[in-house]
């Protein structure tokens, strides 16, 4: 399997432990140098601030208790100004696109949004955008 | 009941046996349904929607459309300000879908 995530550091933000563990494992198998995990937006900001090495890509659900994905993106610049974002959402496609546009307007470096499940095949082209600096 | 190709893609992405994913999903779904039962009994609309959404997301990962649809119907019932009876019916339908899926997964030669 190609290791598209080789050398990159990720933060997975997802309140559901089953989904979070699966996504983290997928990223590790794609060659990620590090995969950190957080249950909501606030915990994600705490993890980003405490990280010894800067996180390259935040993979976040949109709808979580506490601070949700949109609130996280609006504050991401404070904690990780160089991080890119991939949205993992169970929203319908129309709503997801609307949120994605709003995120970009808010300054989040959004690589894209994709339906669950986020498999290696779905993640690879989005990670490639980060590498290309086109997010 | 599920989309086998999604399970296979997930297992390939994780480089792990499908059976491990199935076991984790079943445990997670049972936990979510137990929580939902409590929240429905308490008429806690916010938590019903939150846990229905969680279960929907997890079920989408396996392509379990019956459970996904059941979660969606429960979200709609609560979001529309449905009566306790309507919400209870939507939950009962979801619970049947989850039980049927669980029985299917138990027998799945994953």
Short mmCIF file of C-alpha atoms in Angstrom, two decimals:
data_model
loop_
_atom_site.label_atom_id
_atom_site.label_comp_id
_atom_site.label_asym_id
_atom_site.label_seq_id
_atom_site.Cartn_x
_atom_site.Cartn_y
_atom_site.Cartn_z
CA UNK A 1 0.00 0.00 0.00
CA UNK A 2 1.40 3.44 -0.88
CA UNK A 3 2.12 5.51 2.19
CA UNK A 4 0.69 8.90 1.21
CA UNK A 5 0.78 10.17 4.79
CA UNK A 6 4.44 9.31 5.36
CA UNK A 7 6.15 11.82 7.63
CA UNK A 8 3.01 13.86 8.35
CA UNK A 9 1.47 14.54 11.75
CA UNK A 10 -2.31 14.32 12.19
CA UNK A 11 -4.91 15.18 14.78
CA UNK A 12 -8.17 13.22 14.57
CA UNK A 13 -11.13 15.04 16.18
CA UNK A 14 -14.17 12.79 16.60
CA UNK A 15 -16.39 12.23 19.62
CA UNK A 16 -17.29 8.66 18.71
CA UNK A 17 -14.50 6.34 19.88
CA UNK A 18 -15.21 3.60 17.31
CA UNK A 19 -14.95 6.05 14.43
CA UNK A 20 -11.96 7.86 15.94
CA UNK A 21 -9.95 4.68 16.48
CA UNK A 22 -10.64 3.44 12.95
CA UNK A 23 -9.64 6.71 11.34
CA UNK A 24 -6.48 6.95 13.43
CA UNK A 25 -5.51 3.41 12.45
CA UNK A 26 -6.12 4.14 8.77
CA UNK A 27 -3.81 7.15 8.96
CA UNK A 28 -1.12 5.15 10.78
CA UNK A 29 -1.28 2.51 8.08
CA UNK A 30 -0.89 5.27 5.48
CA UNK A 31 2.47 6.06 7.03
CA UNK A 32 1.62 8.97 9.33
CA UNK A 33 4.52 9.96 11.57
CA UNK A 34 2.12 10.72 14.42
CA UNK A 35 -1.64 10.56 14.99
CA UNK A 36 -3.05 12.38 17.99
CA UNK A 37 -6.71 12.12 19.01
CA UNK A 38 -9.27 14.47 20.56
CA UNK A 39 -12.95 14.05 21.44
CA UNK A 40 -14.11 17.59 20.65
CA UNK A 41 -12.97 20.98 19.46
CA UNK A 42 -11.80 22.28 22.81
CA UNK A 43 -9.73 19.17 23.48
CA UNK A 44 -8.34 19.51 19.96
CA UNK A 45 -7.16 23.07 20.64
CA UNK A 46 -5.54 21.88 23.89
CA UNK A 47 -3.78 19.04 22.05
CA UNK A 48 -2.61 21.38 19.28
CA UNK A 49 -1.18 23.87 21.79
CA UNK A 50 0.60 21.11 23.74
CA UNK A 51 1.97 19.26 20.69
CA UNK A 52 5.77 19.10 20.68
CA UNK A 53 5.85 19.04 16.88
CA UNK A 54 3.39 21.05 14.75
CA UNK A 55 0.39 19.14 13.42
CA UNK A 56 0.15 19.10 9.63
CA UNK A 57 -3.46 18.02 9.11
CA UNK A 58 -6.51 18.09 11.39
CA UNK A 59 -9.18 15.54 10.39
CA UNK A 60 -12.37 16.59 12.12
CA UNK A 61 -16.00 15.64 12.37
CA UNK A 62 -18.39 18.57 12.14
CA UNK A 63 -21.00 17.72 14.70
CA UNK A 64 -19.65 17.03 18.17
CA UNK A 65 -20.83 17.91 21.67
CA UNK A 66 -19.14 20.92 23.19
CA UNK A 67 -17.07 22.78 20.60
CA UNK A 68 -18.05 21.43 17.19
CA UNK A 69 -16.00 21.23 14.00
CA UNK A 70 -17.02 24.63 12.65
CA UNK A 71 -16.14 26.38 15.91
CA UNK A 72 -12.83 24.54 15.90
CA UNK A 73 -12.01 25.73 12.39
CA UNK A 74 -12.80 29.32 13.30
CA UNK A 75 -10.23 29.10 16.13
CA UNK A 76 -7.71 26.84 14.48
CA UNK A 77 -5.48 29.72 13.43
CA UNK A 78 -4.75 30.54 17.09
CA UNK A 79 -3.38 27.10 17.87
CA UNK A 80 -2.17 25.76 14.53
CA UNK A 81 -1.91 28.46 11.87
CA UNK A 82 -0.17 26.18 9.39
CA UNK A 83 -2.41 23.14 9.76
CA UNK A 84 -4.72 21.98 7.01
CA UNK A 85 -8.18 20.56 7.65
CA UNK A 86 -10.10 17.60 6.29
CA UNK A 87 -13.76 17.41 7.27
CA UNK A 88 -15.35 14.05 7.95
CA UNK A 89 -19.06 14.53 8.13
CA UNK A 90 -22.24 12.52 8.05
CA UNK A 91 -24.15 15.59 6.81
CA UNK A 92 -25.91 15.44 3.48
CA UNK A 93 -23.73 16.58 0.55
CA UNK A 94 -25.46 19.94 0.08
CA UNK A 95 -25.07 20.95 3.72
CA UNK A 96 -21.50 19.73 3.79
CA UNK A 97 -20.56 21.86 0.79
CA UNK A 98 -22.16 24.91 2.39
CA UNK A 99 -20.14 24.37 5.57
CA UNK A 100 -16.98 23.83 3.55
CA UNK A 101 -17.44 27.17 1.77
CA UNK A 102 -18.02 28.96 5.07
CA UNK A 103 -14.87 27.40 6.51
CA UNK A 104 -12.78 28.62 3.60
CA UNK A 105 -14.20 32.11 3.98
CA UNK A 106 -13.31 31.95 7.67
CA UNK A 107 -9.68 31.35 6.75
CA UNK A 108 -9.41 27.65 7.51
CA UNK A 109 -7.01 25.88 5.17
CA UNK A 110 -9.56 23.37 4.06
CA UNK A 111 -8.37 20.45 1.94
CA UNK A 112 -11.84 19.05 1.46
CA UNK A 113 -14.83 17.30 2.99
CA UNK A 114 -15.79 13.70 2.49
CA UNK A 115 -18.48 11.24 3.46
CA UNK A 116 -17.77 8.64 6.08
CA UNK A 117 -16.15 6.24 6.00
CA UNK A 118 -12.88 8.03 5.36
CA UNK A 119 -10.84 5.29 3.74
CA UNK A 120 -7.26 5.51 2.53
CA UNK A 121 -8.59 5.93 -1.01
CA UNK A 122 -10.61 9.01 0.00
CA UNK A 123 -7.89 10.50 2.19
CA UNK A 124 -5.00 10.11 -0.24
CA UNK A 125 -5.98 12.83 -2.75
CA UNK A 126 -6.78 15.28 0.07
CA UNK A 127 -3.43 14.64 1.73
CA UNK A 128 -1.79 15.14 -1.64
CA UNK A 129 -3.35 18.62 -1.77
CA UNK A 130 -1.61 19.42 1.52
CA UNK A 131 1.71 18.25 0.12
CA UNK A 132 1.15 20.35 -2.99
CA UNK A 133 0.35 23.40 -0.85
CA UNK A 134 -2.94 23.86 -2.63
CA UNK A 135 -5.29 23.41 0.31
CA UNK B 1 -27.51 -5.36 5.72
CA UNK B 2 -24.05 -3.83 5.19
CA UNK B 3 -21.93 -3.00 2.18
CA UNK B 4 -19.28 -5.67 2.19
CA UNK B 5 -17.06 -3.60 -0.05
CA UNK B 6 -16.95 -0.82 2.55
CA UNK B 7 -15.95 -3.27 5.26
CA UNK B 8 -13.32 -4.72 2.96
CA UNK B 9 -11.98 -1.25 2.11
CA UNK B 10 -11.84 -0.36 5.79
CA UNK B 11 -10.04 -3.56 6.67
CA UNK B 12 -7.57 -3.01 3.84
CA UNK B 13 -6.98 0.60 4.90
CA UNK B 14 -6.35 -0.51 8.49
CA UNK B 15 -4.52 -3.70 7.53
CA UNK B 16 -6.58 -5.61 10.05
CA UNK B 17 -9.13 -8.45 9.84
CA UNK B 18 -12.73 -7.36 9.13
CA UNK B 19 -13.84 -9.37 12.18
CA UNK B 20 -12.06 -6.91 14.49
CA UNK B 21 -13.91 -3.96 12.95
CA UNK B 22 -17.22 -5.82 13.20
CA UNK B 23 -16.66 -6.64 16.87
CA UNK B 24 -15.80 -3.01 17.67
CA UNK B 25 -18.84 -1.77 15.76
CA UNK B 26 -21.25 -4.16 17.50
CA UNK B 27 -20.01 -3.13 20.94
CA UNK B 28 -20.20 0.54 20.02
CA UNK B 29 -23.71 0.24 18.53
CA UNK B 30 -25.03 -1.61 21.58
CA UNK B 31 -23.63 1.12 23.81
CA UNK B 32 -25.21 3.87 21.69
CA UNK B 33 -28.62 2.15 21.65
CA UNK B 34 -28.52 1.67 25.42
CA UNK B 35 -27.81 5.38 25.83
CA UNK B 36 -30.56 6.28 23.36
CA UNK B 37 -33.07 4.15 25.27
CA UNK B 38 -32.30 6.12 28.42
CA UNK B 39 -32.53 9.47 26.65
CA UNK B 40 -35.81 8.57 24.92
CA UNK B 41 -37.31 7.54 28.27
CA UNK B 42 -36.18 10.87 29.71
CA UNK B 43 -37.41 12.82 26.64
CA UNK B 44 -33.93 14.38 26.40
CA UNK B 45 -34.22 15.72 22.84
CA UNK B 46 -30.70 17.14 22.60
CA UNK B 47 -29.01 13.91 23.61
CA UNK B 48 -31.33 11.79 21.47
CA UNK B 49 -30.27 13.77 18.39
CA UNK B 50 -26.62 13.67 19.42
CA UNK B 51 -26.51 9.90 19.93
CA UNK B 52 -28.65 9.17 16.88
CA UNK B 53 -26.13 11.18 14.88
CA UNK B 54 -23.22 9.26 16.43
CA UNK B 55 -24.78 5.92 15.62
CA UNK B 56 -25.62 7.10 12.11
CA UNK B 57 -22.00 8.07 11.49
CA UNK B 58 -20.67 4.75 12.76
CA UNK B 59 -23.25 2.82 10.72
CA UNK B 60 -22.35 4.74 7.57
CA UNK B 61 -18.83 3.39 7.94
CA UNK B 62 -20.19 -0.09 7.25
CA UNK B 63 -22.93 0.99 4.87
CA UNK B 64 -25.60 -0.27 7.26
CA UNK B 65 -28.38 1.61 5.51
CA UNK B 66 -31.25 0.28 7.64
CA UNK B 67 -29.68 1.64 10.81
CA UNK B 68 -28.60 4.85 9.05
CA UNK B 69 -32.17 5.45 7.91
CA UNK B 70 -33.53 4.57 11.36
CA UNK B 71 -31.20 7.11 12.96
CA UNK B 72 -32.22 9.71 10.41
CA UNK B 73 -35.89 9.10 11.11
CA UNK B 74 -35.30 9.47 14.84
CA UNK B 75 -33.42 12.73 14.27
CA UNK B 76 -36.29 14.00 12.12
CA UNK B 77 -38.90 12.95 14.69
CA UNK B 78 -37.13 14.89 17.41
CA UNK B 79 -36.21 17.84 15.18
CA UNK B 80 -39.81 18.25 14.06
CA UNK B 81 -40.87 18.56 17.68
CA UNK B 82 -42.54 15.20 17.49
CA UNK B 83 -44.67 13.82 20.28
CA UNK B 84 -43.20 11.37 22.76
CA UNK B 85 -45.18 8.63 21.01
CA UNK B 86 -43.72 9.49 17.63
CA UNK B 87 -40.20 9.60 19.04
CA UNK B 88 -40.75 6.32 20.88
CA UNK B 89 -41.99 4.68 17.65
CA UNK B 90 -38.98 5.96 15.73
CA UNK B 91 -36.66 4.63 18.42
CA UNK B 92 -38.43 1.25 18.51
CA UNK B 93 -37.94 0.99 14.75
CA UNK B 94 -34.27 1.91 15.10
CA UNK B 95 -33.81 -0.63 17.86
CA UNK B 96 -35.25 -3.36 15.63
CA UNK B 97 -32.85 -2.36 12.84
CA UNK B 98 -29.88 -2.48 15.20
CA UNK B 99 -30.93 -5.87 16.57
CA UNK B 100 -31.32 -7.27 13.07
CA UNK B 101 -27.93 -5.88 12.07
CA UNK B 102 -26.31 -7.28 15.20
CA UNK B 103 -27.72 -10.74 14.48
CA UNK B 104 -26.50 -10.51 10.88
CA UNK B 105 -23.02 -9.43 11.94
CA UNK B 106 -22.83 -12.17 14.54
CA UNK B 107 -23.27 -14.72 11.79
CA UNK B 108 -21.14 -12.93 9.26
CA UNK B 109 -18.16 -14.89 8.14
CA UNK B 110 -15.94 -11.85 8.41
#
